PDB file of C-alpha atoms and ligand atoms in Angstrom:
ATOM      1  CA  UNK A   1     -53.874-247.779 -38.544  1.00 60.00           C
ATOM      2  CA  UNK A   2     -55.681-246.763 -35.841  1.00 61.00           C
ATOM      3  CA  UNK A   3     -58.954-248.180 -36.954  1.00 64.00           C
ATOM      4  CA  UNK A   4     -59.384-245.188 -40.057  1.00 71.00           C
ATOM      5  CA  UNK A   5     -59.568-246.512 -43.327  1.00 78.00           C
ATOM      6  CA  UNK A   6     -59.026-244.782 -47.013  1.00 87.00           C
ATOM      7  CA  UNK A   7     -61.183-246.041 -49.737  1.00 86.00           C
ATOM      8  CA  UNK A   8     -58.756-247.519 -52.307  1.00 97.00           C
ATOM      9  CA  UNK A   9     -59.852-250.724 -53.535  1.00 96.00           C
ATOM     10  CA  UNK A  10     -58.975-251.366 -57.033  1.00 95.00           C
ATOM     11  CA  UNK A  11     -57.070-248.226 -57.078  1.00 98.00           C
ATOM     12  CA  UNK A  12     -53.608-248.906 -58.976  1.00 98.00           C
ATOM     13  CA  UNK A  13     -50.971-247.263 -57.115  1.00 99.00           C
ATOM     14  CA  UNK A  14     -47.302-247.189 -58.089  1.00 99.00           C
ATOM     15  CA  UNK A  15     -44.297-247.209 -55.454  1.00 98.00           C
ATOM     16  CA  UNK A  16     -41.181-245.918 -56.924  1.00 98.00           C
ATOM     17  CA  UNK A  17     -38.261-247.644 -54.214  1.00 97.00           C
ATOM     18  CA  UNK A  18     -41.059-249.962 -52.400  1.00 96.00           C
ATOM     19  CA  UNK A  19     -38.722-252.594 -51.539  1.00 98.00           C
ATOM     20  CA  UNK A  20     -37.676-251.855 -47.776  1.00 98.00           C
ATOM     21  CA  UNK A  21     -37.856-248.506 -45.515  1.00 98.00           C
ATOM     22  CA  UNK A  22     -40.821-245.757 -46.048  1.00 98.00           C
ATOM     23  CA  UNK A  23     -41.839-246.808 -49.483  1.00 98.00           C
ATOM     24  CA  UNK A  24     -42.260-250.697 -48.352  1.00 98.00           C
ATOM     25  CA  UNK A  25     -44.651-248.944 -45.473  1.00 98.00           C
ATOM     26  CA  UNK A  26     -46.564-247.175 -47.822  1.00 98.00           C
ATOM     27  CA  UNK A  27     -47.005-250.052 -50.341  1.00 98.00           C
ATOM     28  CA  UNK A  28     -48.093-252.361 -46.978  1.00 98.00           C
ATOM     29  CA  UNK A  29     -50.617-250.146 -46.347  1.00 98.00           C
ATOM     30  CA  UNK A  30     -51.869-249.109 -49.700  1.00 98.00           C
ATOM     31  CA  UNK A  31     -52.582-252.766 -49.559  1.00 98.00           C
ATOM     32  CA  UNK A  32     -54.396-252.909 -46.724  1.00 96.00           C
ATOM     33  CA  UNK A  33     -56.794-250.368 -48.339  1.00 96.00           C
ATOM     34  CA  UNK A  34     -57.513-252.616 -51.148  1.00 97.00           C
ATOM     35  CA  UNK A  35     -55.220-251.124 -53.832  1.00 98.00           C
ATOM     36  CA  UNK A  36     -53.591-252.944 -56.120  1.00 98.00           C
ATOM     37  CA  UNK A  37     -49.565-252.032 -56.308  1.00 98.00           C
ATOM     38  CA  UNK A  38     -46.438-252.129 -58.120  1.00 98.00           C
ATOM     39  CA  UNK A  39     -43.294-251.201 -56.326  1.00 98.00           C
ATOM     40  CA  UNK A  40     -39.477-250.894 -58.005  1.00 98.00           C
ATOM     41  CA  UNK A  41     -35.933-250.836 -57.292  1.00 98.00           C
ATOM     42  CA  UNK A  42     -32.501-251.813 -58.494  1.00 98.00           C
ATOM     43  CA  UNK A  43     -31.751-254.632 -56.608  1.00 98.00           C
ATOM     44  CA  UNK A  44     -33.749-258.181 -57.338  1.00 98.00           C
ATOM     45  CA  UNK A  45     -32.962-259.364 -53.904  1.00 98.00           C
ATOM     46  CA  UNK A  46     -34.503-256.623 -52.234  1.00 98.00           C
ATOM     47  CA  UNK A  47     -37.871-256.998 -54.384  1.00 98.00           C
ATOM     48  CA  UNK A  48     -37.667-260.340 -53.497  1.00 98.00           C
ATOM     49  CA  UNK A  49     -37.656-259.941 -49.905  1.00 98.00           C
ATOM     50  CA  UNK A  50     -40.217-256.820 -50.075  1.00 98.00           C
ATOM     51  CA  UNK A  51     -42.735-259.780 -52.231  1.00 98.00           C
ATOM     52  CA  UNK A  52     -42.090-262.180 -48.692  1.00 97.00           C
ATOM     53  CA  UNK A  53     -43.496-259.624 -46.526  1.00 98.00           C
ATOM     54  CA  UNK A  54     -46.286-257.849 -48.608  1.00 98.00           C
ATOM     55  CA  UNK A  55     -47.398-260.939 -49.305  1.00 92.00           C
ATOM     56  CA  UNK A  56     -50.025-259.303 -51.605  1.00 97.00           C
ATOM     57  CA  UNK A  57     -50.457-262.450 -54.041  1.00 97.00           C
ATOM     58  CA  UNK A  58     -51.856-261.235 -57.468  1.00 98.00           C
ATOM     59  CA  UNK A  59     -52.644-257.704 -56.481  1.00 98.00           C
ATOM     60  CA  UNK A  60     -48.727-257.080 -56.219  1.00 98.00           C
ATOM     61  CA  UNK A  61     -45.920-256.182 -59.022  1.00 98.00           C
ATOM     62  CA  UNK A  62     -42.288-256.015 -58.225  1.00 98.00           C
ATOM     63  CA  UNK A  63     -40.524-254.855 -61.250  1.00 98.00           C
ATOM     64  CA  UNK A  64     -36.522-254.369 -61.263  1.00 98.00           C
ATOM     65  CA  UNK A  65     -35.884-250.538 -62.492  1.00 98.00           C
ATOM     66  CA  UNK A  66     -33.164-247.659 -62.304  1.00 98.00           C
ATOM     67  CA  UNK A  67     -35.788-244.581 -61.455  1.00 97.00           C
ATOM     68  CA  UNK A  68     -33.328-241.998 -63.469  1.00 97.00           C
ATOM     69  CA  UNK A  69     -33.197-244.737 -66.588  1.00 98.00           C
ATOM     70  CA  UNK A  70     -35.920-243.501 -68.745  1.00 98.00           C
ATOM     71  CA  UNK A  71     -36.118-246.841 -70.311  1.00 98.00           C
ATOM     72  CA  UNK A  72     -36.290-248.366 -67.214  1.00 98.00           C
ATOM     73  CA  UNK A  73     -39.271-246.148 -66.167  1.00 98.00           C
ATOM     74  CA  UNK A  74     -40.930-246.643 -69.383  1.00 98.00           C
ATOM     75  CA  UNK A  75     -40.759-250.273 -69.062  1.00 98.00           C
ATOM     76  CA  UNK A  76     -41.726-250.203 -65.090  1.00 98.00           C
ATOM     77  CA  UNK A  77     -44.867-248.606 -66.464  1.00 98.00           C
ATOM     78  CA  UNK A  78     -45.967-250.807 -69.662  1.00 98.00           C
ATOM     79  CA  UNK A  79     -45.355-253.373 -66.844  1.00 98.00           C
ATOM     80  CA  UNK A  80     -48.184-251.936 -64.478  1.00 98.00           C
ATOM     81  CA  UNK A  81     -50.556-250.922 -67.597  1.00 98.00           C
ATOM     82  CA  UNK A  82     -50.126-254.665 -68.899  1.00 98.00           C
ATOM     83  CA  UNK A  83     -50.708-256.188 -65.262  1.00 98.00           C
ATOM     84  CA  UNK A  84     -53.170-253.976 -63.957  1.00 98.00           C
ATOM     85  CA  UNK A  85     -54.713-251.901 -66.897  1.00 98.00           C
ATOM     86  CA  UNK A  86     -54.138-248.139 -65.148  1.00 98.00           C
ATOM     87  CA  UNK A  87     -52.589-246.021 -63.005  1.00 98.00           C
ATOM     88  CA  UNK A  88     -54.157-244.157 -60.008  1.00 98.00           C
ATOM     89  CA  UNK A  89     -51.823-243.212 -57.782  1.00 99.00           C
ATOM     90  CA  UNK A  90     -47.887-242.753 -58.226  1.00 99.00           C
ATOM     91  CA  UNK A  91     -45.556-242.314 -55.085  1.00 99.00           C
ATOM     92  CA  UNK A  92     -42.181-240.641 -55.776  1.00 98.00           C
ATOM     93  CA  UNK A  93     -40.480-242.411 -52.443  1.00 98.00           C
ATOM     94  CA  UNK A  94     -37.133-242.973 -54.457  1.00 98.00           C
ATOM     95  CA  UNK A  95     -34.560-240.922 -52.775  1.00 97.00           C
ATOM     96  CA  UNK A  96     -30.783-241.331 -51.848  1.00 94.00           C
ATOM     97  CA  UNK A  97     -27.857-239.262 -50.727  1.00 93.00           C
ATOM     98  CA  UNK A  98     -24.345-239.539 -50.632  1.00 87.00           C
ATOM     99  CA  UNK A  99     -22.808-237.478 -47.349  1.00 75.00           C
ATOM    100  CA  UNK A 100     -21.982-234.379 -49.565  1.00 70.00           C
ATOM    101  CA  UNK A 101     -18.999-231.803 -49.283  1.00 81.00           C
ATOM    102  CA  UNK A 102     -20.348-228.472 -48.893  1.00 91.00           C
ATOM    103  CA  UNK A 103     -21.096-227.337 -52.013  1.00 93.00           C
ATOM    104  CA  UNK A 104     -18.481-225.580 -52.702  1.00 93.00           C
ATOM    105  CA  UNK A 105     -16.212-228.472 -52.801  1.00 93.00           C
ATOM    106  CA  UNK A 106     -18.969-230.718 -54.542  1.00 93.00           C
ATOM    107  CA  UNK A 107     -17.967-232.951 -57.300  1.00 94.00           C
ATOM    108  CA  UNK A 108     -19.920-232.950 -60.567  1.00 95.00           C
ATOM    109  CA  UNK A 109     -20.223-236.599 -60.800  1.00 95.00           C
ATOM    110  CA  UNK A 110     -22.262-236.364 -56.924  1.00 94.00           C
ATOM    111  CA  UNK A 111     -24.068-233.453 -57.665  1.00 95.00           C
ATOM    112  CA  UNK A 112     -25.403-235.777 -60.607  1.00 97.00           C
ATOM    113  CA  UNK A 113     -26.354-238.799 -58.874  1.00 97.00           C
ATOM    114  CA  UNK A 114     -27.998-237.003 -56.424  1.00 96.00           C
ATOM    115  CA  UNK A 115     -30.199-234.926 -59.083  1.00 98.00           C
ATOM    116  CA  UNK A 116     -30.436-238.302 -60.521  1.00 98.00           C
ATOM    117  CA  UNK A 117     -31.818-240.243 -57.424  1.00 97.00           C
ATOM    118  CA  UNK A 118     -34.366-237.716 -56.254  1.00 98.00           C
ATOM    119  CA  UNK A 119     -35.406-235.523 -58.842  1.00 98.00           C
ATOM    120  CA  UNK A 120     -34.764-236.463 -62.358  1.00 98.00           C
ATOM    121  CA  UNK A 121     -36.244-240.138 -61.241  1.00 98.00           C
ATOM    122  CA  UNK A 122     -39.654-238.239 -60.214  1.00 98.00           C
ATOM    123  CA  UNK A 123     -39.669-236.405 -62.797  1.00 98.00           C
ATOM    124  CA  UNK A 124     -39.761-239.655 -64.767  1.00 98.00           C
ATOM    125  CA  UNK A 125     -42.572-240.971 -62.992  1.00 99.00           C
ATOM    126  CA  UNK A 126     -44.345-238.376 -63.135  1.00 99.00           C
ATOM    127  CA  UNK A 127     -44.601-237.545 -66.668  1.00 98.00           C
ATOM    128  CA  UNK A 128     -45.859-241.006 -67.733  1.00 98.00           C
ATOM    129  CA  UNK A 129     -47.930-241.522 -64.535  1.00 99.00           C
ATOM    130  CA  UNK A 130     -49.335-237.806 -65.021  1.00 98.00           C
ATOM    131  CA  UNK A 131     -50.055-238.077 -68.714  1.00 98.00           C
ATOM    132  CA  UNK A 132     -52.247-241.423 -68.062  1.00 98.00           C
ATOM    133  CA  UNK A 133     -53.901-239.430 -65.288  1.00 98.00           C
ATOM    134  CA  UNK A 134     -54.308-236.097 -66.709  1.00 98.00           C
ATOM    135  CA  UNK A 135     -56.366-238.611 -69.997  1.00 98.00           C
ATOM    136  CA  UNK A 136     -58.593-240.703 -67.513  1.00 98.00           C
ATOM    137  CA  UNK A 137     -58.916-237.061 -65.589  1.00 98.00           C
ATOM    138  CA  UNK A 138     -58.445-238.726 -62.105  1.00 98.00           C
ATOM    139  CA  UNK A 139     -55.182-239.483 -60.457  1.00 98.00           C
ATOM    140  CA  UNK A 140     -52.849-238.314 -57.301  1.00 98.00           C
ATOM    141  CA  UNK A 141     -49.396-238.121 -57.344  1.00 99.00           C
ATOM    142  CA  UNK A 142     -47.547-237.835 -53.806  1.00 99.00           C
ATOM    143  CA  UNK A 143     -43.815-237.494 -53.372  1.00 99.00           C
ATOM    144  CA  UNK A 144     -41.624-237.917 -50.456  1.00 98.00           C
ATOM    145  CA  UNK A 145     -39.899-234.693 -49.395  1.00 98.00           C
ATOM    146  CA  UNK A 146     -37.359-233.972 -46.495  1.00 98.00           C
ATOM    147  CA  UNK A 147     -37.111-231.780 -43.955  1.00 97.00           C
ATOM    148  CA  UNK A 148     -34.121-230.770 -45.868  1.00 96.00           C
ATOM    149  CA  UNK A 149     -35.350-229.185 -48.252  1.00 97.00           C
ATOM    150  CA  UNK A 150     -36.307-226.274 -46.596  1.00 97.00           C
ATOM    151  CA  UNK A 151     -33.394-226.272 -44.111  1.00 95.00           C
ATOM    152  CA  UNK A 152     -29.800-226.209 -45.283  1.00 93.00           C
ATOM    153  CA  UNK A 153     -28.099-229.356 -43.440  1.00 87.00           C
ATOM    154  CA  UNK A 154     -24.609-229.682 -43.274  1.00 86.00           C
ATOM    155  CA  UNK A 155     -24.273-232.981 -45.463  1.00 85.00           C
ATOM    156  CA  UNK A 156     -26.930-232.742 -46.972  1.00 92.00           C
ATOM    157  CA  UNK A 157     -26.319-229.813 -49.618  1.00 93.00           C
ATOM    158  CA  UNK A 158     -27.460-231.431 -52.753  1.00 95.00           C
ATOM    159  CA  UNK A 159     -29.873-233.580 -51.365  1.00 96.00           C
ATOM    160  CA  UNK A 160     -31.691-230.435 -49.883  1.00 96.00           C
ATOM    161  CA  UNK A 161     -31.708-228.964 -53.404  1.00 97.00           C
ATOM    162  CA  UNK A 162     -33.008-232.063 -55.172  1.00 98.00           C
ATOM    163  CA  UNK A 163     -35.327-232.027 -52.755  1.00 98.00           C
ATOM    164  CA  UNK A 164     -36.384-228.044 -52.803  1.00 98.00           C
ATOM    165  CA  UNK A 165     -37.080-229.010 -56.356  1.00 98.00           C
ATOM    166  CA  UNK A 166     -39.252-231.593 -55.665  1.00 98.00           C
ATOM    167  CA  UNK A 167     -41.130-229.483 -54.055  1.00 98.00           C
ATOM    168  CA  UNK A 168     -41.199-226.959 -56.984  1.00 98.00           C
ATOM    169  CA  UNK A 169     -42.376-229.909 -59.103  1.00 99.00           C
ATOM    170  CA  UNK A 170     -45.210-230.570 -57.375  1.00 99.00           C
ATOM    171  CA  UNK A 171     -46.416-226.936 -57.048  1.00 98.00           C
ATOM    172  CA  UNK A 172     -46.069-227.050 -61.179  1.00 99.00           C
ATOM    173  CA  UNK A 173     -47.808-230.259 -61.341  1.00 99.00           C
ATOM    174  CA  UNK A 174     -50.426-229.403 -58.730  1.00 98.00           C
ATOM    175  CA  UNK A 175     -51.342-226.703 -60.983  1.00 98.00           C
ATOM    176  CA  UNK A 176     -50.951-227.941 -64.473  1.00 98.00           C
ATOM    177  CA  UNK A 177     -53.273-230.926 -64.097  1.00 98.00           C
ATOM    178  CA  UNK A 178     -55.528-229.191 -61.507  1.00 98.00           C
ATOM    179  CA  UNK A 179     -58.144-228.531 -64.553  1.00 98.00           C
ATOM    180  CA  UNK A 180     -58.079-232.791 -65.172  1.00 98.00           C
ATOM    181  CA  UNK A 181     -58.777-233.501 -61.394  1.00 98.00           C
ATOM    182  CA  UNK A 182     -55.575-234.762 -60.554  1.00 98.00           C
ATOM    183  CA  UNK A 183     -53.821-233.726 -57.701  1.00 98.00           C
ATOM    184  CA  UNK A 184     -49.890-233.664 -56.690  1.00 99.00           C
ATOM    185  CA  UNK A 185     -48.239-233.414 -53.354  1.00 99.00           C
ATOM    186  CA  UNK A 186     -45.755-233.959 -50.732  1.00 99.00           C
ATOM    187  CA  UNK A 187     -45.237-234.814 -47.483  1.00 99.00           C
ATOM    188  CA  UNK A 188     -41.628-233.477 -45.976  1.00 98.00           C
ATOM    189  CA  UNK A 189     -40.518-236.167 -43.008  1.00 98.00           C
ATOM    190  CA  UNK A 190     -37.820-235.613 -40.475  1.00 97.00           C
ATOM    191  CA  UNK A 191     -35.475-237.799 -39.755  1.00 97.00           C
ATOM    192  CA  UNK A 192     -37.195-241.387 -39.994  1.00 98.00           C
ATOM    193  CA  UNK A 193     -35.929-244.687 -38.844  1.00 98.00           C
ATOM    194  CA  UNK A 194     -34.531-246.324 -42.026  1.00 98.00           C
ATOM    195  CA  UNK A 195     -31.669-247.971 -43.420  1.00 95.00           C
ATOM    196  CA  UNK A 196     -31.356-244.408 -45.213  1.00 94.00           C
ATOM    197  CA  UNK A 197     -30.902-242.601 -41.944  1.00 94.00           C
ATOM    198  CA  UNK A 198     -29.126-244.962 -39.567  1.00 94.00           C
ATOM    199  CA  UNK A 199     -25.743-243.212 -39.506  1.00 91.00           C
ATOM    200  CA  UNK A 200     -27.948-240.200 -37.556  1.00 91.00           C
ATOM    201  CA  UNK A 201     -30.519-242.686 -35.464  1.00 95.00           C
ATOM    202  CA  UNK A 202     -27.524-245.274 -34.407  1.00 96.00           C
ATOM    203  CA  UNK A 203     -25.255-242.683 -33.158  1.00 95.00           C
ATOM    204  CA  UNK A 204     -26.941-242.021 -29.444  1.00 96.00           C
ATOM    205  CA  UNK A 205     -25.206-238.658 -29.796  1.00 96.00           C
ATOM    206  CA  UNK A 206     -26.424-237.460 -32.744  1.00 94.00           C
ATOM    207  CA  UNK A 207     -30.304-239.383 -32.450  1.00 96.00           C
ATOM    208  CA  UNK A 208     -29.897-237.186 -29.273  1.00 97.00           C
ATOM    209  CA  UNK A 209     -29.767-234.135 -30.816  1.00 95.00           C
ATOM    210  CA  UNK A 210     -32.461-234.687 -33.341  1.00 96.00           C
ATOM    211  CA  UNK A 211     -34.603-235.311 -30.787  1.00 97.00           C
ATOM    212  CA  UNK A 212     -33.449-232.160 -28.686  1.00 97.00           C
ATOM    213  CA  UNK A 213     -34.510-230.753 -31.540  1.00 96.00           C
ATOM    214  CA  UNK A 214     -37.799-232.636 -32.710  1.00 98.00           C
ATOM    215  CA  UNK A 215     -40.977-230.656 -30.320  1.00 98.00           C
ATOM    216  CA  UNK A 216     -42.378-234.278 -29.937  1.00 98.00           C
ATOM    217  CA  UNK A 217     -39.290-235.751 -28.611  1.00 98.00           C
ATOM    218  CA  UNK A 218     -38.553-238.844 -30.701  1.00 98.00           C
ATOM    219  CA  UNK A 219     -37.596-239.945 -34.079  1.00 98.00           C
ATOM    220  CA  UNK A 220     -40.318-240.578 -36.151  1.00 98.00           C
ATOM    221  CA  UNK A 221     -40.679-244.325 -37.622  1.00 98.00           C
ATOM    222  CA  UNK A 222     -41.873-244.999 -41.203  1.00 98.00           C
ATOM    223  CA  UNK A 223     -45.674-245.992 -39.845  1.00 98.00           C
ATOM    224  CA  UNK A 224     -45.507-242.248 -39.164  1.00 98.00           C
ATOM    225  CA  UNK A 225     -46.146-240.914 -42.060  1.00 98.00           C
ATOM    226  CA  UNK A 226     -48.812-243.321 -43.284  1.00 97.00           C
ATOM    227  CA  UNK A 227     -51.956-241.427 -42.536  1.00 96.00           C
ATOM    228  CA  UNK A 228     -50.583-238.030 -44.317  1.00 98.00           C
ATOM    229  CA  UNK A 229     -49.724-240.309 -47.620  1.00 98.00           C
ATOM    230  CA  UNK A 230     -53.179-242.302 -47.656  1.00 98.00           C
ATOM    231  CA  UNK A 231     -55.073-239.374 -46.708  1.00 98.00           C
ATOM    232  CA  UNK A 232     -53.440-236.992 -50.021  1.00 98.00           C
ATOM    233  CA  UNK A 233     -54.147-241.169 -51.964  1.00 98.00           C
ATOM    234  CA  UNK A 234     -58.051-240.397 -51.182  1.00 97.00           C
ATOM    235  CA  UNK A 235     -60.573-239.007 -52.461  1.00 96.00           C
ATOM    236  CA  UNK A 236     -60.547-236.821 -49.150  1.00 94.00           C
ATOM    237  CA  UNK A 237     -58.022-234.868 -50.360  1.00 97.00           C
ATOM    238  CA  UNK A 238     -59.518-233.473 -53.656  1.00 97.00           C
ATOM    239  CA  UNK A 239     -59.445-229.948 -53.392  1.00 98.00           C
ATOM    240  CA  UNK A 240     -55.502-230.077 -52.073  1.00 98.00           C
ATOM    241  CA  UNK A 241     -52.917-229.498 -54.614  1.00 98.00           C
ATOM    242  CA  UNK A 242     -49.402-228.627 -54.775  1.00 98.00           C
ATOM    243  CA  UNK A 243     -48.666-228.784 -51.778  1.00 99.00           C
ATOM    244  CA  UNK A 244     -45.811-229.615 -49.038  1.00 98.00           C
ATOM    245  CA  UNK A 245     -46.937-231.017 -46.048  1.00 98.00           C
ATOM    246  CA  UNK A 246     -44.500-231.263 -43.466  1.00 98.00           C
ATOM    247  CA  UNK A 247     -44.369-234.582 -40.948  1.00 98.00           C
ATOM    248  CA  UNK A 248     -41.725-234.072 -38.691  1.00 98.00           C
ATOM    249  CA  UNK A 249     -43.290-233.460 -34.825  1.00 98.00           C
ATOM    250  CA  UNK A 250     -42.851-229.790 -35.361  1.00 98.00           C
ATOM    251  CA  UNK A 251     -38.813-230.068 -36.437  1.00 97.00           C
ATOM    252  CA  UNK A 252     -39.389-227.746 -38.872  1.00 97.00           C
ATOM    253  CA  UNK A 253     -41.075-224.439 -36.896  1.00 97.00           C
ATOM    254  CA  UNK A 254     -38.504-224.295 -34.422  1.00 95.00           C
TER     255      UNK A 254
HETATM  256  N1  NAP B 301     -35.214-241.977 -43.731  1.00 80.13           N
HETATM  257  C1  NAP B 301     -35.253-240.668 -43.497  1.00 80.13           C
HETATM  258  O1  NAP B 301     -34.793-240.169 -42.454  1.00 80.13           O
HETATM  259  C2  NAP B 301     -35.918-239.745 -44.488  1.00 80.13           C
HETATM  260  C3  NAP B 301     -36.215-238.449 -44.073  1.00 80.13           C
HETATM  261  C4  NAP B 301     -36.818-237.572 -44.968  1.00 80.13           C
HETATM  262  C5  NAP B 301     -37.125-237.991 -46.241  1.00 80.13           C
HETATM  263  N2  NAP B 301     -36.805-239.254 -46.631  1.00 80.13           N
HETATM  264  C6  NAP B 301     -37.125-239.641 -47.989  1.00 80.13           C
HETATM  265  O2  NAP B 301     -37.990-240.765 -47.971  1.00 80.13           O
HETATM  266  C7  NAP B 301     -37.801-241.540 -49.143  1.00 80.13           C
HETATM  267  C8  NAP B 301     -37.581-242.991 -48.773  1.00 80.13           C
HETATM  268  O3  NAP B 301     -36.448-243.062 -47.933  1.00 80.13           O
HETATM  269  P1  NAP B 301     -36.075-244.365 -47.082  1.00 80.13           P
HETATM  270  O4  NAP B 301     -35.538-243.843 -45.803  1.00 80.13           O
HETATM  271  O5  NAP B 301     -37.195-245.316 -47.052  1.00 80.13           O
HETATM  272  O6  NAP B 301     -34.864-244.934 -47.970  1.00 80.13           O
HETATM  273  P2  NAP B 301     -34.262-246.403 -48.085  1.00 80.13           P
HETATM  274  O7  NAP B 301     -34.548-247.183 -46.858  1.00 80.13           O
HETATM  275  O8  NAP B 301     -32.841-246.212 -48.501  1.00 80.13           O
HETATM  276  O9  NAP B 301     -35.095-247.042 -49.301  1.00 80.13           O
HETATM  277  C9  NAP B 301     -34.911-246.530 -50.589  1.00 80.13           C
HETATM  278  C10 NAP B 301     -35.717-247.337 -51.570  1.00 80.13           C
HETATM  279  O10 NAP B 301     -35.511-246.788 -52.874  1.00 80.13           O
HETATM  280  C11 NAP B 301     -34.908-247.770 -53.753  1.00 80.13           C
HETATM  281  N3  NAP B 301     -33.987-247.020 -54.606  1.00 80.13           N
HETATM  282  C12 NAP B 301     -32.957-246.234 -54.246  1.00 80.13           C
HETATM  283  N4  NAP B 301     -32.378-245.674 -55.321  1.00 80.13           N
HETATM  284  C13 NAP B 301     -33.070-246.134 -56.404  1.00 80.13           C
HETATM  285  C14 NAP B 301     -32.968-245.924 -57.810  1.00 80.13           C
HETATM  286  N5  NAP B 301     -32.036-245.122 -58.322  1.00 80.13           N
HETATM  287  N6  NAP B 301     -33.836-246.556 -58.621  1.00 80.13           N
HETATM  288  C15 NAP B 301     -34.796-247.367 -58.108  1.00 80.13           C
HETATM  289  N7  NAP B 301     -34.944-247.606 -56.801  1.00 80.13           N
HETATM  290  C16 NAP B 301     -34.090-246.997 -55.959  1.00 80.13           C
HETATM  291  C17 NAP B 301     -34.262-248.756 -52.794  1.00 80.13           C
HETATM  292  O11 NAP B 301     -34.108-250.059 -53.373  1.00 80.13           O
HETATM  293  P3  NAP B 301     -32.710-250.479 -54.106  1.00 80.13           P
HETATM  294  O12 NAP B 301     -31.610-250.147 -53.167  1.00 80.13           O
HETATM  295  O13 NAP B 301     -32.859-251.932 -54.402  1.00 80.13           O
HETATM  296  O14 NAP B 301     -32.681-249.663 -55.346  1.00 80.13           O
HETATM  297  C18 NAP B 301     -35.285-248.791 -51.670  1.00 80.13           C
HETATM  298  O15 NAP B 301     -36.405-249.557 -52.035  1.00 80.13           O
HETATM  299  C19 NAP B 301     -36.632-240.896 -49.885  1.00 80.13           C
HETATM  300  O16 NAP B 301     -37.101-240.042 -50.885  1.00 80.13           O
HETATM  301  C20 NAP B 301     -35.936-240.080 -48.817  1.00 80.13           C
HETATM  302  O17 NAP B 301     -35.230-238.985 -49.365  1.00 80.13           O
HETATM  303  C21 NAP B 301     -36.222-240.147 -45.787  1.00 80.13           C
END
């Protein structure tokens, strides 16, 4: 962390997808900075694994939940209000994509589950996250974009959508809850080195041309994007809302 710290002890901050890749990052380091956290996703095994490495003892929640369920989301969040009494800070990181046709040739069913995965999921979150928020009149909501959602990628047709939306969202949410002092944003990676993303980073081909096309000349890793999340998590980011803030060494403005 580069010795910089964010003030965010007893902050309550929710991780949608917190059990491996960027959102296990982000839930590390919220952490680190003293805030309490609950992360989610479908699989038990993967919660349990996240819980080994976290290692954050009381000040940790790991609750099983389908983010496009909205009884799952309703229950992921009486969880957090019974363990930890509030909500402070909600991170959409859920996000998935199934290697799309163009979209033309999309099926119904995909364009669904995608909408599913990163939008309607977010949209979820957001509502009960923002409506606790918007009554304590403090919060920050911060959502994980993509590149691809301002660039159409073959592939990646839907997802870029879902993801254009997001964006959208946040611009409406930035504004509507502006007058209770809680902000909303986004950060838009690149490619980052997941389990999400390895078809692109393990073919040296193709993790060639990303970084051909990447001005800083690498692929970014999750610890990347850590500074731009915790920074729009503090209180240093007050005045900044609805925006999209794009992490991605310059991919994006060439
Ligand atoms: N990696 C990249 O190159 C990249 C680039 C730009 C943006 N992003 C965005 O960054 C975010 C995180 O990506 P990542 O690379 O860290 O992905 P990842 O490694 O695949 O992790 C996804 C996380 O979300 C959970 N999840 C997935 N679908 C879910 C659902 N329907 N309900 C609840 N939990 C769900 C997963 O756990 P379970 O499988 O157990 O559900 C896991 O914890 C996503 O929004 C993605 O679009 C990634």
């Amino acid at each position: 962390m580069n010795g910089i710290t964010y003030d965010l002890s007893g902050k309550v901050a929710v991780v949608t997808g917190g059990s491996r890749g960027i959102g296990l990052e982000i839930a590390d380091n919220l952490l680190q900075q003293g805030a309490k956290v609950a992360i989610c996703g479908r699989k038990q095994d993967g919660l349990d694994s996240a819980r080994g490495i976290l290692n954050g003892g009381n000040n940790l929640l790991a609750v099983q939940a389908y983010i496009s369920r909205e009884q799952d989301v309703e229950r992921l969040f009486d969880a957090v209000l019974e363990k930890f009494g509030t909500v402070d800070i909600l991170i959409n990181n859920v996000g998935m994509n199934l290697m799309s046709a163009s979209l033309v040739d999309t099926d119904l069913a995909v364009w669904q589950r995608i909408m599913d995965g990163n939008l309607t999921g977010a949209f979820l979150c957001s509502r009960r996250a923002g409506r606790i928020m918007r009554e304590k009149k403090r919060g920050k909501i911060v959502s994980i974009s993509s590149l691809a959602g301002t660039r159409a990628t073959p592939g990646m047709s839907v997802y870029g959508i879902a993801k254009a939306a997001l964006e959208m969202m946040t611009k409406v949410l930035g504004a509507e809850l502006a007058p209770f002092n809680v902000q909303a944003n986004a950060i838009a990676p690149g490619l980052v080195k997941t389990n999400f993303s390895k078809l692109f980073w393990s073919s040296p081909e193709l993790a060639e041309l990303i970084i051909r096309e990447t001005p800083a000349g690498r692929i970014s890793e999750p610890s990347d994007l850590v500074h731009s999340v915790l920074f729009l998590c503090s209180g240093c980011s007050d005045f900044i809302t609805g925006q999209t803030i794009a992490v991605d060494g310059g991919a994006s403005i060439v």
